Short mmCIF file of C-alpha atoms in Angstrom, two decimals:
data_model
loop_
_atom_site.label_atom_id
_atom_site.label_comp_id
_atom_site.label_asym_id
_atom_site.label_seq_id
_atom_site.Cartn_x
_atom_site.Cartn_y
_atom_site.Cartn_z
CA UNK A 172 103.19 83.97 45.30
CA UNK A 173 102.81 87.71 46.58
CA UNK A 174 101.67 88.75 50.08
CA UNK A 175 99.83 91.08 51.67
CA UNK A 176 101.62 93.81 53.13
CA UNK A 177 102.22 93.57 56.45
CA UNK A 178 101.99 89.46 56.06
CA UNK A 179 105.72 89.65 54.87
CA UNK A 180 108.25 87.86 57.44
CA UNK A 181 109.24 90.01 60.41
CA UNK A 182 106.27 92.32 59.08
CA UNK A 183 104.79 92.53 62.88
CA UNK A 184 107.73 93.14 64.16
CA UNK A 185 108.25 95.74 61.73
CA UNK A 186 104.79 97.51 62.59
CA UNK A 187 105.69 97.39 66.13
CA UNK A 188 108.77 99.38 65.65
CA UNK A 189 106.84 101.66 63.28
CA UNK A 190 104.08 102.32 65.72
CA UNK A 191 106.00 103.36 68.55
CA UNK A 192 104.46 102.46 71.44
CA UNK A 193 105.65 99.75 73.02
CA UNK A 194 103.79 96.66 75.53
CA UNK A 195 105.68 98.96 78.65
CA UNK A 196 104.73 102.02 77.31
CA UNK A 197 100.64 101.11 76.58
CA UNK A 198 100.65 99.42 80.34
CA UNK A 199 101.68 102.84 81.47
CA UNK A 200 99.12 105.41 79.58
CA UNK A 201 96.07 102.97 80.96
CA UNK A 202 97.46 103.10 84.13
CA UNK A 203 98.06 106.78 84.40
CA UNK A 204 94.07 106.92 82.61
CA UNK A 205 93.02 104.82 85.37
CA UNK A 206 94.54 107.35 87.66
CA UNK A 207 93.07 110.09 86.19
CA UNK A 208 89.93 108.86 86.51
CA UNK A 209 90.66 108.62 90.20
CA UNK A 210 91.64 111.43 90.91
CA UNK A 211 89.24 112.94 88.73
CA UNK A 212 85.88 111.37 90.53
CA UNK A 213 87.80 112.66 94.51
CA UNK A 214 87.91 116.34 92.75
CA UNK A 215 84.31 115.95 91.24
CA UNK A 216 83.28 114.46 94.74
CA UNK A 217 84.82 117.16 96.56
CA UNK A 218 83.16 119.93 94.12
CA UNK A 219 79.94 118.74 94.44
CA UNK A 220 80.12 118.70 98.19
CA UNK A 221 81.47 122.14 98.16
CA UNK A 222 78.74 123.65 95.42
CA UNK A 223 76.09 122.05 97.88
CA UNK A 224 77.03 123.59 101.08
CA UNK A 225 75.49 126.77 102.43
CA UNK A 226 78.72 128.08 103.56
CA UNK A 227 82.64 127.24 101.91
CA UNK A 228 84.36 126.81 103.80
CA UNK A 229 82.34 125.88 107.20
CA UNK A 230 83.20 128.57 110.26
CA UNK A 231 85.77 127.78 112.30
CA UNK A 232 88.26 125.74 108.98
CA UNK A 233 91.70 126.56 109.82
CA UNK A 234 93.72 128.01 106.82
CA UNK A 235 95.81 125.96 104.26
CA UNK A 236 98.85 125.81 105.44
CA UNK A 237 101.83 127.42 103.65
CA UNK A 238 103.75 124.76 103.22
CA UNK A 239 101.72 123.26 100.19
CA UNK A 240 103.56 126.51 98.59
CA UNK A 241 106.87 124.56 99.11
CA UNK A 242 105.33 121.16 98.46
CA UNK A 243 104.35 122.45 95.32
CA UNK A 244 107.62 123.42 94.17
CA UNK A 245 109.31 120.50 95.55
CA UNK A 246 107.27 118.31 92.61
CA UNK A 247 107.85 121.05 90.05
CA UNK A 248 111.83 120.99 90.75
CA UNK A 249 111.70 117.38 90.35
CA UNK A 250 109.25 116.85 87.56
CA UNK A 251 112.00 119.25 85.64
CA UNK A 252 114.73 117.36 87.18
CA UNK A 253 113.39 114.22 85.53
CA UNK A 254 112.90 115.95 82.11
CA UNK A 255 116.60 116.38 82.13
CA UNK A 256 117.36 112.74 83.39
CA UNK A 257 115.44 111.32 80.32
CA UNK A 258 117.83 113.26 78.18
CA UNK A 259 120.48 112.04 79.85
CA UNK A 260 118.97 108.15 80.01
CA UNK A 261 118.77 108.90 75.52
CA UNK A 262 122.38 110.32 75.25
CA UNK A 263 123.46 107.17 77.67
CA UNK A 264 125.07 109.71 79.79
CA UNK A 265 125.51 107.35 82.89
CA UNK A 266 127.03 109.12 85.40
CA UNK A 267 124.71 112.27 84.98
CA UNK A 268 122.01 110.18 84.59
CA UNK A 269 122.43 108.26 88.31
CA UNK A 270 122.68 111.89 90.11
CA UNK A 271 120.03 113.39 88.63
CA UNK A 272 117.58 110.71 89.70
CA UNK A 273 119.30 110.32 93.23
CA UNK A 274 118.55 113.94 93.12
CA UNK A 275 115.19 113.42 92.52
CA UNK A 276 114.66 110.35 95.12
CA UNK A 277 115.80 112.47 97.59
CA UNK A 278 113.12 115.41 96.57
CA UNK A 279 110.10 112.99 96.51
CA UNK A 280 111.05 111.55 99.73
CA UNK A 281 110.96 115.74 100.93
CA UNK A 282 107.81 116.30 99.51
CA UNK A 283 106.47 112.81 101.88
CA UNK A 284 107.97 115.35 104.37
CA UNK A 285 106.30 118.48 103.81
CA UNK A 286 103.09 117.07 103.23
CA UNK A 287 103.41 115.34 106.77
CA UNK A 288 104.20 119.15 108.30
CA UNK A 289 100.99 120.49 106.76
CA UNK A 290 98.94 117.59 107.65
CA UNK A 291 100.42 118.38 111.52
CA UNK A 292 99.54 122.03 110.92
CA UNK A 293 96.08 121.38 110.04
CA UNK A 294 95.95 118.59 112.86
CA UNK A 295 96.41 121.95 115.20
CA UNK A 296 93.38 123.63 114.25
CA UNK A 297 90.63 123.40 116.64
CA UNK A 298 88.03 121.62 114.14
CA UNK A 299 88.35 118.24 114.35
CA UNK A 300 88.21 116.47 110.33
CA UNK A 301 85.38 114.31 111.08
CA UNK A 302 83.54 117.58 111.94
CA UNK A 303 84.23 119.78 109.13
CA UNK A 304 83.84 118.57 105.34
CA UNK A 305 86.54 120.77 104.40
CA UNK A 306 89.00 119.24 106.38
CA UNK A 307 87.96 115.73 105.74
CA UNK A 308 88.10 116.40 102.17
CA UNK A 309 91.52 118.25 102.27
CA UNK A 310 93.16 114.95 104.28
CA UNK A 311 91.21 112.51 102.12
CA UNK A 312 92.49 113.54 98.61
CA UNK A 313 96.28 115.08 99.91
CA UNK A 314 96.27 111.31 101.86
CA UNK A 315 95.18 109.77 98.42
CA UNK A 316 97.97 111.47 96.64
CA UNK A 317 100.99 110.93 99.13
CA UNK A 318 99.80 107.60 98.80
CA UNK A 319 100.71 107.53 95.10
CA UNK A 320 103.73 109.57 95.05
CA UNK A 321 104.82 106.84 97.86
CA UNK A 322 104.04 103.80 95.66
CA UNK A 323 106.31 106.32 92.89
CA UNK A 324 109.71 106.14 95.23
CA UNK A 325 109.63 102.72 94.81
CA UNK A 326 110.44 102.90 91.42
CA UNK A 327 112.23 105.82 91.31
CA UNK A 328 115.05 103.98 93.82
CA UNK A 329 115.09 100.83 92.04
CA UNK A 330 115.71 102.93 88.31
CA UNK A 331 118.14 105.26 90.30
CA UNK A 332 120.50 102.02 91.25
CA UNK A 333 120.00 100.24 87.86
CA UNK A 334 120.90 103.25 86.26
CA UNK A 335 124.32 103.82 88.53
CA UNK A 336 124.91 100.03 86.99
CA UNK A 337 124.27 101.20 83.02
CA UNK A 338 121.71 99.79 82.72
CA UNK A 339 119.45 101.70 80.73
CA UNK A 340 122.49 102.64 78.17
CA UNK A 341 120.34 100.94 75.14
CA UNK A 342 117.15 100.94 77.11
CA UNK A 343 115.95 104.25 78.05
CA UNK A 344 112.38 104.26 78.25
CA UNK A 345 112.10 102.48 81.71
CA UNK A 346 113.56 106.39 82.95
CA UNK A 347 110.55 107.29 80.33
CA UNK A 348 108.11 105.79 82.03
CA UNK A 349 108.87 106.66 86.09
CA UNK A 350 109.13 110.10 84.87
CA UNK A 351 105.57 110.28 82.64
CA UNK A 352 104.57 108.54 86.00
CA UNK A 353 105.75 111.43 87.95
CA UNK A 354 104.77 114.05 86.34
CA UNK A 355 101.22 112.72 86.01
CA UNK A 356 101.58 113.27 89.98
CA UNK A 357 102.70 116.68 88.97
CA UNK A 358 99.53 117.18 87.32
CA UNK A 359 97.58 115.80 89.84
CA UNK A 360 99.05 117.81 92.87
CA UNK A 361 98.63 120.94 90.66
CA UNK A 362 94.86 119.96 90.15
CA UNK A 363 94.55 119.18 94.07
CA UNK A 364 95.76 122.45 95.12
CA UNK A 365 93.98 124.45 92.85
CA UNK A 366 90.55 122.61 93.91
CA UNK A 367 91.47 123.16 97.57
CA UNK A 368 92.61 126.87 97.53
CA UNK A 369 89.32 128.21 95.47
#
């Protein structure tokens, strides 16, 4: 009696292997489309507010402050840093593999940092947020991101001590995941700043 292919024994598990994506890996991408479409409605939001008003922005909005310069690079040096620990998580090269996501623990928790400098250095202006659009806009969607790059550490610390342990040795793609998760945030900040500064 012949089968259908794919009805053969171990045939799903056979598909699943072929198909690549794995039950982790699918949770991720909608997660990371639900964010999108997050952050995607603020900018929209923000745009629309901004294409609306007479004057962008209102008289009397303190600059940006400079510091979003360095917060910027802070999440490119890690996003990069994180390309080379998912190497390192695929060759099982341990030891590498724990310092280069201490390394980049230790640079999300600075960009939590600079972000809470710039927020103090727009605080300073004169124009208080609930006042000025602009300024409620720029705390509302940098707030909404630190937020998300806050729920990220959590992750990142509890793959940079399970990694220290070998843990992902045959199992790489939980380092996979943090880091597509990261660099989505990456994306995000880019997208952000860009919206902000034009």
């Amino acid at each position: 009696m012949s089968m259908a292919p794919g009805c053969e024994p171990g045939g799903q598990a056979v598909a699943a292997a072929d198909s690549g994506l794995s039950p982790r890996r699918l949770a991720m991408r909608l997660f990371l489309v639900s964010l999108g479409i997050l952050f995607g409605a603020s900018l929209i939001g923000y745009l629309v507010i901004r294409w609306r008003a007479d004057q962008w922005p209102p008289p009397g909005t303190p600059e940006l402050p400079p510091g979003l310069w360095a917060s910027t690079a802070v999440l490119a040096v890690l996003s990069a840093l994180l390309v080379v620990a998912v190497r390192s998580a695929r060759a099982a090269e341990t030891v590498a593999l724990g310092r280069q996501l201490a390394a980049a623990t230790a640079l999300a928790v600075a960009f939590l940092a600079a972000q809470t400098g710039n927020w103090v250095g727009m605080a300073a202006g004169a124009v208080v947020p609930r006042e000025s659009l602009f300024l409620f806009a720029f705390y509302v969607l940098t707030f909404l991101h630190a937020l998300h790059v806050l729920a990220g550490v959590v992750p990142l610390v509890l793959v940079t001590l399970r990694a220290r342990n070998g843990r992902y040795v045959d199992d790489p793609e939980p380092v996979e995941l943090v880091a597509s998760y990261w660099h989505f945030l990456g994306v995000a900040w880019l997208a952000i700043f860009a919206v902000l500064s034009i």
